[in-house]
Amino acid sequence: MSASSGAAPQKMTIAKALNAGMRAAMEADSKVVLLGEDIGKLGGVFRITEGLQKDFGEDRVIDTPLAESGIMGTAVGLALRGYRPVVEIQFDGFVYPAFDQIISQVSKMHYRSQGHLKLPMVIRIPYGGGIGAVEHHSESNEAYFAHTAGLRVVTCSSAEDGYWMMQQAIASDDPVVFYEPKRRYHERGEVELGESAPHGLHDAVVRAEGSDVTLLAYGPMVKTAMIAAQSAEAEGTSIEVIDLRSLSPLDLPVILESVKKTGRAIVAHEAQTFLGMGAELAAMIQHESFYHLEAPVIRVGGYNIPYPPSRHEEVFLPDLDRVLDAVDRSLAY
């Protein structure tokens, strides 16, 4: 797919790109409605929906009570009646009261009705740490939803992906859990405002080509992976960085092609490693590419403890040193 329109790319933050993506979707389809806590007049705690209620009205950008289960149940009803609700969960750790609705209703309705009913909705979740927040505000719970059949799970790492993936998710007839890397909200990048997206919603993308090690990352860890690739290059090691973008489904052909080329794979994410996305990726890679591997697949992630108080989060979060240590261990085999 190509995103060329003749217009010069615009530079914007990930936050502004997500806002622009929702705005474009709302302009294209009057059935797109937004629901969430403080998303209207305030524009959300991160100002991702800033200005949308002013331009589209209170009937389409709805300030809800502080009741995640009620918000999600309302979105289910709207989707069944032909709307395309976009729900904001204010922080990652606030999604649990809505968990029953998402798992028991949202993920199963299409299958339960033998394909007769669709639930087109987007569940936006700002996730990850690194912002100095209190408990319940810095979690990476993507594995819960990637494990759940019937949900699509994606995450952006750049402004361009934020803009295009948001529109693609809203246009999907399936429910999409859209994870937003909150500590990267204010990082800027160029966005091609063309007529079509540069990538499909579920495409993995090679962000840096390399030949020695494949480094798989997503969301907030993509920047760390890119810095690792630059640092390793200075020492003569060539790292191929793949931005997964989609966690369910996974773009296995792109992943496996890279691993078969390099013979080594490392998966980096903020979430705890036990039964995280890295565990599934390691199993798939070793099953599909066993005879190409020169070393075991190595996972780099958060420790298997509850997310710590903010004064300790820099120890918990995987950083450049931990990623480069994994590269060294992989190359040592």
mmCIF file of C-alpha atoms in Angstrom:
data_model
loop_
_atom_site.group_PDB
_atom_site.id
_atom_site.type_symbol
_atom_site.label_atom_id
_atom_site.label_comp_id
_atom_site.label_asym_id
_atom_site.label_seq_id
_atom_site.Cartn_x
_atom_site.Cartn_y
_atom_site.Cartn_z
ATOM 1 C CA MET A 1 0.000 0.000 0.000
ATOM 2 C CA SER A 2 1.218 3.509 -0.702
ATOM 3 C CA ALA A 3 0.531 6.762 1.113
ATOM 4 C CA SER A 4 1.488 9.313 -1.522
ATOM 5 C CA SER A 5 -0.791 12.296 -2.073
ATOM 6 C CA GLY A 6 1.669 14.896 -3.327
ATOM 7 C CA ALA A 7 1.374 16.831 -0.056
ATOM 8 C CA ALA A 8 4.452 17.285 2.110
ATOM 9 C CA PRO A 9 4.552 15.116 5.247
ATOM 10 C CA GLN A 10 3.449 16.819 8.436
ATOM 11 C CA LYS A 11 5.461 16.602 11.637
ATOM 12 C CA MET A 12 3.390 15.850 14.719
ATOM 13 C CA THR A 13 3.503 14.062 18.046
ATOM 14 C CA ILE A 14 2.028 10.605 18.489
ATOM 15 C CA ALA A 15 -0.690 12.219 20.624
ATOM 16 C CA LYS A 16 -1.648 14.657 17.861
ATOM 17 C CA ALA A 17 -1.490 11.891 15.248
ATOM 18 C CA LEU A 18 -3.932 9.730 17.205
ATOM 19 C CA ASN A 19 -6.237 12.733 17.541
ATOM 20 C CA ALA A 20 -5.981 13.409 13.805
ATOM 21 C CA GLY A 21 -6.705 9.766 13.033
ATOM 22 C CA MET A 22 -9.889 9.811 15.112
ATOM 23 C CA ARG A 23 -10.903 13.120 13.573
ATOM 24 C CA ALA A 24 -10.472 11.717 10.064
ATOM 25 C CA ALA A 25 -12.539 8.639 10.953
ATOM 26 C CA MET A 26 -15.306 10.784 12.476
ATOM 27 C CA GLU A 27 -15.413 13.012 9.410
ATOM 28 C CA ALA A 28 -15.643 9.968 7.144
ATOM 29 C CA ASP A 29 -18.373 8.138 9.092
ATOM 30 C CA SER A 30 -21.072 9.736 11.244
ATOM 31 C CA LYS A 31 -21.518 6.429 13.078
ATOM 32 C CA VAL A 32 -18.123 6.778 14.780
ATOM 33 C CA VAL A 33 -18.656 7.852 18.396
ATOM 34 C CA LEU A 34 -16.179 8.284 21.252
ATOM 35 C CA LEU A 35 -16.812 7.314 24.882
ATOM 36 C CA GLY A 36 -14.651 7.713 27.945
ATOM 37 C CA GLU A 37 -13.890 9.424 31.200
ATOM 38 C CA ASP A 38 -13.091 13.135 30.781
ATOM 39 C CA ILE A 39 -12.564 12.796 27.016
ATOM 40 C CA GLY A 40 -14.929 15.645 26.115
ATOM 41 C CA LYS A 41 -14.393 19.056 27.635
ATOM 42 C CA LEU A 42 -11.034 18.076 29.123
ATOM 43 C CA GLY A 43 -9.878 16.195 26.019
ATOM 44 C CA GLY A 44 -8.729 13.218 28.086
ATOM 45 C CA VAL A 45 -6.002 13.146 30.720
ATOM 46 C CA PHE A 46 -3.394 12.985 27.947
ATOM 47 C CA ARG A 47 -5.382 15.378 25.695
ATOM 48 C CA ILE A 48 -5.655 12.754 22.954
ATOM 49 C CA THR A 49 -9.272 13.727 22.206
ATOM 50 C CA GLU A 50 -8.725 17.459 22.647
ATOM 51 C CA GLY A 51 -11.062 19.573 20.517
ATOM 52 C CA LEU A 52 -13.154 16.694 19.227
ATOM 53 C CA GLN A 53 -16.205 17.333 21.407
ATOM 54 C CA LYS A 54 -16.121 21.001 20.450
ATOM 55 C CA ASP A 55 -16.135 20.113 16.742
ATOM 56 C CA PHE A 56 -18.402 17.047 16.723
ATOM 57 C CA GLY A 57 -20.714 17.686 19.668
ATOM 58 C CA GLU A 58 -21.587 15.960 22.925
ATOM 59 C CA ASP A 59 -23.615 13.283 21.144
ATOM 60 C CA ARG A 60 -20.522 11.922 19.418
ATOM 61 C CA VAL A 61 -17.830 12.599 22.038
ATOM 62 C CA ILE A 62 -19.389 11.434 25.268
ATOM 63 C CA ASP A 63 -18.087 12.092 28.775
ATOM 64 C CA THR A 64 -19.004 8.993 30.780
ATOM 65 C CA PRO A 65 -19.215 8.208 34.504
ATOM 66 C CA LEU A 66 -16.196 6.575 36.128
ATOM 67 C CA ALA A 67 -17.495 3.083 35.399
ATOM 68 C CA GLU A 68 -15.430 1.043 32.941
ATOM 69 C CA SER A 69 -17.814 -1.916 32.905
ATOM 70 C CA GLY A 70 -20.703 0.416 32.112
ATOM 71 C CA ILE A 71 -18.712 2.195 29.409
ATOM 72 C CA MET A 72 -17.861 -1.104 27.725
ATOM 73 C CA GLY A 73 -21.399 -2.442 28.030
ATOM 74 C CA THR A 74 -22.734 0.749 26.460
ATOM 75 C CA ALA A 75 -20.231 0.361 23.613
ATOM 76 C CA VAL A 76 -21.457 -3.194 23.009
ATOM 77 C CA GLY A 77 -25.018 -1.915 22.652
ATOM 78 C CA LEU A 78 -23.934 0.872 20.312
ATOM 79 C CA ALA A 79 -21.956 -1.523 18.123
ATOM 80 C CA LEU A 80 -24.917 -3.897 17.885
ATOM 81 C CA ARG A 81 -27.053 -0.958 16.692
ATOM 82 C CA GLY A 82 -24.694 -0.051 13.861
ATOM 83 C CA TYR A 83 -22.357 2.467 15.487
ATOM 84 C CA ARG A 84 -18.574 2.269 15.653
ATOM 85 C CA PRO A 85 -17.711 3.181 19.249
ATOM 86 C CA VAL A 86 -14.169 4.146 20.220
ATOM 87 C CA VAL A 87 -13.728 3.619 23.955
ATOM 88 C CA GLU A 88 -10.945 5.219 25.961
ATOM 89 C CA ILE A 89 -9.730 3.339 29.015
ATOM 90 C CA GLN A 90 -8.033 6.173 30.876
ATOM 91 C CA PHE A 91 -5.080 4.086 32.096
ATOM 92 C CA ASP A 92 -3.969 0.507 31.461
ATOM 93 C CA GLY A 93 -4.696 -0.602 35.019
ATOM 94 C CA PHE A 94 -8.271 0.704 34.821
ATOM 95 C CA VAL A 95 -9.349 -1.861 32.220
ATOM 96 C CA TYR A 96 -9.988 -4.650 34.721
ATOM 97 C CA PRO A 97 -13.539 -3.605 35.718
ATOM 98 C CA ALA A 98 -14.355 -3.879 31.985
ATOM 99 C CA PHE A 99 -12.604 -7.218 31.631
ATOM 100 C CA ASP A 100 -15.792 -9.283 31.906
ATOM 101 C CA GLN A 101 -17.518 -7.282 29.167
ATOM 102 C CA ILE A 102 -14.493 -7.525 26.858
ATOM 103 C CA ILE A 103 -13.862 -11.236 27.358
ATOM 104 C CA SER A 104 -17.444 -12.487 27.778
ATOM 105 C CA GLN A 105 -19.228 -10.260 25.259
ATOM 106 C CA VAL A 106 -16.953 -8.265 22.943
ATOM 107 C CA SER A 107 -14.654 -11.123 21.978
ATOM 108 C CA LYS A 108 -17.386 -13.755 21.625
ATOM 109 C CA MET A 109 -20.403 -12.043 20.060
ATOM 110 C CA HIS A 110 -19.451 -12.670 16.424
ATOM 111 C CA TYR A 111 -18.648 -16.345 17.083
ATOM 112 C CA ARG A 112 -21.671 -16.817 19.348
ATOM 113 C CA SER A 113 -24.015 -15.559 16.623
ATOM 114 C CA GLN A 114 -22.341 -17.739 13.961
ATOM 115 C CA GLY A 115 -21.162 -14.624 12.173
ATOM 116 C CA HIS A 116 -24.529 -12.854 12.062
ATOM 117 C CA LEU A 117 -23.564 -10.115 14.523
ATOM 118 C CA LYS A 118 -20.522 -7.861 14.394
ATOM 119 C CA LEU A 119 -19.041 -5.659 17.089
ATOM 120 C CA PRO A 120 -16.961 -3.004 15.337
ATOM 121 C CA MET A 121 -15.299 -1.107 18.155
ATOM 122 C CA VAL A 122 -11.908 0.162 19.259
ATOM 123 C CA ILE A 123 -10.766 -0.055 22.863
ATOM 124 C CA ARG A 124 -7.989 2.497 23.365
ATOM 125 C CA ILE A 125 -5.594 1.745 26.222
ATOM 126 C CA PRO A 126 -2.614 3.981 27.115
ATOM 127 C CA TYR A 127 -0.064 1.499 28.456
ATOM 128 C CA GLY A 128 3.421 1.026 29.810
ATOM 129 C CA GLY A 129 5.596 2.743 32.377
ATOM 130 C CA GLY A 130 8.212 5.432 32.476
ATOM 131 C CA ILE A 131 5.941 8.334 33.485
ATOM 132 C CA GLY A 132 6.480 8.331 37.257
ATOM 133 C CA ALA A 133 2.878 7.366 38.016
ATOM 134 C CA VAL A 134 1.230 5.660 40.974
ATOM 135 C CA GLU A 135 -0.119 2.106 41.125
ATOM 136 C CA HIS A 136 -2.484 0.968 38.309
ATOM 137 C CA HIS A 137 -1.122 3.590 35.892
ATOM 138 C CA SER A 138 1.901 1.867 34.328
ATOM 139 C CA GLU A 139 0.920 -1.673 33.388
ATOM 140 C CA SER A 140 1.518 -3.683 30.234
ATOM 141 C CA ASN A 141 -1.393 -6.118 30.157
ATOM 142 C CA GLU A 142 -1.498 -6.797 26.412
ATOM 143 C CA ALA A 143 -0.986 -10.564 26.794
ATOM 144 C CA TYR A 144 -4.425 -10.951 28.410
ATOM 145 C CA PHE A 145 -6.145 -9.695 25.292
ATOM 146 C CA ALA A 146 -3.759 -11.201 22.739
ATOM 147 C CA HIS A 147 -4.557 -14.562 24.390
ATOM 148 C CA THR A 148 -8.295 -14.001 23.872
ATOM 149 C CA ALA A 149 -9.702 -15.343 20.616
ATOM 150 C CA GLY A 150 -12.013 -12.882 18.885
ATOM 151 C CA LEU A 151 -9.989 -9.742 19.605
ATOM 152 C CA ARG A 152 -7.476 -7.987 17.408
ATOM 153 C CA VAL A 153 -4.656 -6.377 19.382
ATOM 154 C CA VAL A 154 -2.376 -3.696 17.930
ATOM 155 C CA THR A 155 0.025 -1.033 19.164
ATOM 156 C CA CYS A 156 1.691 1.910 17.465
ATOM 157 C CA SER A 157 5.222 3.176 18.014
ATOM 158 C CA SER A 158 5.291 6.250 15.761
ATOM 159 C CA ALA A 159 3.143 9.220 14.814
ATOM 160 C CA GLU A 160 2.536 7.859 11.319
ATOM 161 C CA ASP A 161 1.355 4.531 12.690
ATOM 162 C CA GLY A 162 -0.800 6.298 15.263
ATOM 163 C CA TYR A 163 -2.555 8.261 12.533
ATOM 164 C CA TRP A 164 -3.115 5.416 10.090
ATOM 165 C CA MET A 165 -3.597 2.479 12.457
ATOM 166 C CA MET A 166 -6.285 4.354 14.376
ATOM 167 C CA GLN A 167 -8.307 4.822 11.198
ATOM 168 C CA GLN A 168 -7.764 1.207 10.157
ATOM 169 C CA ALA A 169 -8.830 -0.053 13.579
ATOM 170 C CA ILE A 170 -12.009 2.045 13.538
ATOM 171 C CA ALA A 171 -12.830 0.781 10.024
ATOM 172 C CA SER A 172 -12.439 -2.862 11.092
ATOM 173 C CA ASP A 173 -15.612 -4.876 11.598
ATOM 174 C CA ASP A 174 -13.890 -6.770 14.406
ATOM 175 C CA PRO A 175 -13.189 -5.426 17.903
ATOM 176 C CA VAL A 176 -9.684 -3.987 18.167
ATOM 177 C CA VAL A 177 -7.752 -3.378 21.379
ATOM 178 C CA PHE A 178 -5.490 -0.443 20.530
ATOM 179 C CA TYR A 179 -2.541 0.001 22.867
ATOM 180 C CA GLU A 180 -0.937 3.458 22.929
ATOM 181 C CA PRO A 181 2.611 3.875 24.345
ATOM 182 C CA LYS A 182 1.939 6.703 26.770
ATOM 183 C CA ARG A 183 5.558 7.577 27.547
ATOM 184 C CA ARG A 184 6.059 8.180 23.819
ATOM 185 C CA TYR A 185 2.964 10.384 23.329
ATOM 186 C CA HIS A 186 4.980 13.575 22.896
ATOM 187 C CA GLU A 187 7.616 12.219 20.539
ATOM 188 C CA ARG A 188 7.402 13.680 17.070
ATOM 189 C CA GLY A 189 7.552 12.122 13.637
ATOM 190 C CA GLU A 190 6.554 12.715 10.051
ATOM 191 C CA VAL A 191 3.086 11.657 8.934
ATOM 192 C CA GLU A 192 2.144 11.132 5.306
ATOM 193 C CA LEU A 193 -1.459 12.293 4.990
ATOM 194 C CA GLY A 194 -2.135 10.355 1.805
ATOM 195 C CA GLU A 195 -5.209 8.498 0.640
ATOM 196 C CA SER A 196 -4.057 5.079 1.834
ATOM 197 C CA ALA A 197 -1.988 3.731 4.668
ATOM 198 C CA PRO A 198 1.642 2.738 4.080
ATOM 199 C CA HIS A 199 1.087 -0.597 5.852
ATOM 200 C CA GLY A 200 -1.760 -2.925 6.703
ATOM 201 C CA LEU A 201 -3.086 -2.881 10.245
ATOM 202 C CA HIS A 202 -1.484 -6.225 11.054
ATOM 203 C CA ASP A 203 1.802 -5.861 9.178
ATOM 204 C CA ALA A 204 5.110 -6.129 11.009
ATOM 205 C CA VAL A 205 7.648 -3.628 9.702
ATOM 206 C CA VAL A 206 11.430 -3.837 9.493
ATOM 207 C CA ARG A 207 12.606 -0.568 11.069
ATOM 208 C CA ALA A 208 16.330 -1.265 10.687
ATOM 209 C CA GLU A 209 17.927 -3.905 8.481
ATOM 210 C CA GLY A 210 20.639 -6.141 9.897
ATOM 211 C CA SER A 211 22.327 -9.505 9.509
ATOM 212 C CA ASP A 212 23.531 -10.732 12.921
ATOM 213 C CA VAL A 213 20.518 -10.646 15.264
ATOM 214 C CA THR A 214 16.762 -10.099 14.910
ATOM 215 C CA LEU A 215 15.365 -7.813 17.617
ATOM 216 C CA LEU A 216 11.582 -7.909 17.920
ATOM 217 C CA ALA A 217 9.861 -5.076 19.763
ATOM 218 C CA TYR A 218 6.599 -3.159 19.857
ATOM 219 C CA GLY A 219 5.102 0.006 21.279
ATOM 220 C CA PRO A 220 7.374 1.902 23.678
ATOM 221 C CA MET A 221 10.269 -0.554 23.257
ATOM 222 C CA VAL A 222 10.756 0.139 19.545
ATOM 223 C CA LYS A 223 12.706 3.317 20.282
ATOM 224 C CA THR A 224 14.923 1.434 22.731
ATOM 225 C CA ALA A 225 15.479 -1.262 20.094
ATOM 226 C CA MET A 226 16.482 1.317 17.495
ATOM 227 C CA ILE A 227 18.971 2.928 19.878
ATOM 228 C CA ALA A 228 20.358 -0.547 20.616
ATOM 229 C CA ALA A 229 20.830 -1.181 16.893
ATOM 230 C CA GLN A 230 22.708 2.104 16.496
ATOM 231 C CA SER A 231 24.907 1.405 19.525
ATOM 232 C CA ALA A 232 25.702 -2.144 18.373
ATOM 233 C CA GLU A 233 26.549 -0.958 14.866
ATOM 234 C CA ALA A 234 29.337 1.160 16.316
ATOM 235 C CA GLU A 235 30.849 -2.049 17.692
ATOM 236 C CA GLY A 236 30.441 -3.994 14.468
ATOM 237 C CA THR A 237 27.212 -5.862 15.266
ATOM 238 C CA SER A 238 24.332 -5.666 12.786
ATOM 239 C CA ILE A 239 20.866 -5.793 14.410
ATOM 240 C CA GLU A 240 17.655 -6.103 12.424
ATOM 241 C CA VAL A 241 14.830 -4.350 14.282
ATOM 242 C CA ILE A 242 11.259 -5.453 13.623
ATOM 243 C CA ASP A 243 8.322 -3.433 14.931
ATOM 244 C CA LEU A 244 5.578 -6.024 15.443
ATOM 245 C CA ARG A 245 2.756 -3.427 15.441
ATOM 246 C CA SER A 246 0.172 -6.230 15.656
ATOM 247 C CA LEU A 247 0.170 -8.636 18.603
ATOM 248 C CA SER A 248 -2.866 -10.607 17.490
ATOM 249 C CA PRO A 249 -2.626 -11.701 14.793
ATOM 250 C CA LEU A 250 1.156 -11.808 14.513
ATOM 251 C CA ASP A 251 2.794 -11.228 11.139
ATOM 252 C CA LEU A 252 4.792 -14.460 11.223
ATOM 253 C CA PRO A 253 6.124 -14.408 7.637
ATOM 254 C CA VAL A 254 8.046 -11.172 8.245
ATOM 255 C CA ILE A 255 9.318 -12.401 11.613
ATOM 256 C CA LEU A 256 10.436 -15.803 10.354
ATOM 257 C CA GLU A 257 12.097 -14.444 7.231
ATOM 258 C CA SER A 258 14.280 -12.235 9.396
ATOM 259 C CA VAL A 259 15.130 -14.957 11.921
ATOM 260 C CA LYS A 260 16.077 -17.405 9.172
ATOM 261 C CA LYS A 261 18.435 -14.742 7.808
ATOM 262 C CA THR A 262 20.119 -13.825 11.118
ATOM 263 C CA GLY A 263 19.850 -17.139 12.995
ATOM 264 C CA ARG A 264 19.216 -15.305 16.260
ATOM 265 C CA ALA A 265 16.182 -13.684 17.859
ATOM 266 C CA ILE A 266 15.559 -11.438 20.858
ATOM 267 C CA VAL A 267 12.129 -10.250 21.980
ATOM 268 C CA ALA A 268 11.891 -7.060 24.052
ATOM 269 C CA HIS A 269 8.799 -5.751 25.830
ATOM 270 C CA GLU A 270 7.976 -3.888 29.029
ATOM 271 C CA ALA A 271 5.590 -6.556 30.299
ATOM 272 C CA GLN A 272 6.743 -9.301 32.627
ATOM 273 C CA THR A 273 8.378 -12.121 30.667
ATOM 274 C CA PHE A 274 6.424 -14.989 32.292
ATOM 275 C CA LEU A 275 3.702 -15.974 29.787
ATOM 276 C CA GLY A 276 4.176 -12.643 27.981
ATOM 277 C CA MET A 277 4.257 -11.982 24.246
ATOM 278 C CA GLY A 278 7.910 -13.012 24.197
ATOM 279 C CA ALA A 279 7.025 -16.514 25.359
ATOM 280 C CA GLU A 280 4.635 -17.057 22.450
ATOM 281 C CA LEU A 281 7.056 -15.557 19.949
ATOM 282 C CA ALA A 282 9.903 -17.732 21.247
ATOM 283 C CA ALA A 283 7.741 -20.859 20.929
ATOM 284 C CA MET A 284 6.608 -19.978 17.403
ATOM 285 C CA ILE A 285 10.103 -19.069 16.209
ATOM 286 C CA GLN A 286 11.653 -22.241 17.609
ATOM 287 C CA HIS A 287 8.872 -24.382 16.144
ATOM 288 C CA GLU A 288 9.031 -22.830 12.679
ATOM 289 C CA SER A 289 12.745 -21.977 12.405
ATOM 290 C CA PHE A 290 14.474 -24.506 14.646
ATOM 291 C CA TYR A 291 17.095 -25.581 12.112
ATOM 292 C CA HIS A 292 17.986 -21.958 11.302
ATOM 293 C CA LEU A 293 18.677 -20.916 14.895
ATOM 294 C CA GLU A 294 22.245 -20.453 16.111
ATOM 295 C CA ALA A 295 21.128 -19.607 19.665
ATOM 296 C CA PRO A 296 18.025 -19.861 21.855
ATOM 297 C CA VAL A 297 15.450 -17.097 21.553
ATOM 298 C CA ILE A 298 16.108 -14.621 24.380
ATOM 299 C CA ARG A 299 13.419 -12.552 26.105
ATOM 300 C CA VAL A 300 14.039 -9.133 27.633
ATOM 301 C CA GLY A 301 11.216 -7.690 29.710
ATOM 302 C CA GLY A 302 9.942 -6.586 33.067
ATOM 303 C CA TYR A 303 10.636 -8.707 36.112
ATOM 304 C CA ASN A 304 7.973 -11.108 37.346
ATOM 305 C CA ILE A 305 6.702 -8.830 40.101
ATOM 306 C CA PRO A 306 3.843 -6.310 40.292
ATOM 307 C CA TYR A 307 4.813 -3.009 38.709
ATOM 308 C CA PRO A 308 6.924 -1.247 41.341
ATOM 309 C CA PRO A 309 6.591 2.236 42.840
ATOM 310 C CA SER A 310 7.719 4.910 40.398
ATOM 311 C CA ARG A 311 11.026 5.517 42.189
ATOM 312 C CA HIS A 312 12.043 1.958 41.233
ATOM 313 C CA GLU A 313 10.551 1.742 37.745
ATOM 314 C CA GLU A 314 13.830 2.456 35.929
ATOM 315 C CA VAL A 315 15.184 -0.758 37.454
ATOM 316 C CA PHE A 316 12.088 -2.704 36.397
ATOM 317 C CA LEU A 317 11.829 -1.460 32.809
ATOM 318 C CA PRO A 318 14.131 -3.064 30.211
ATOM 319 C CA ASP A 319 16.637 -0.484 29.046
ATOM 320 C CA LEU A 320 19.434 -0.169 26.503
ATOM 321 C CA ASP A 321 21.954 -2.048 28.659
ATOM 322 C CA ARG A 322 19.653 -5.034 29.173
ATOM 323 C CA VAL A 323 18.878 -5.244 25.457
ATOM 324 C CA LEU A 324 22.554 -5.057 24.486
ATOM 325 C CA ASP A 325 23.389 -7.669 27.134
ATOM 326 C CA ALA A 326 20.875 -10.000 25.475
ATOM 327 C CA VAL A 327 22.537 -9.341 22.113
ATOM 328 C CA ASP A 328 25.922 -10.255 23.582
ATOM 329 C CA ARG A 329 24.533 -13.445 25.139
ATOM 330 C CA SER A 330 22.926 -14.454 21.859
ATOM 331 C CA LEU A 331 26.121 -13.870 19.870
ATOM 332 C CA ALA A 332 28.158 -15.811 22.451
ATOM 333 C CA TYR A 333 26.511 -19.110 21.460
#
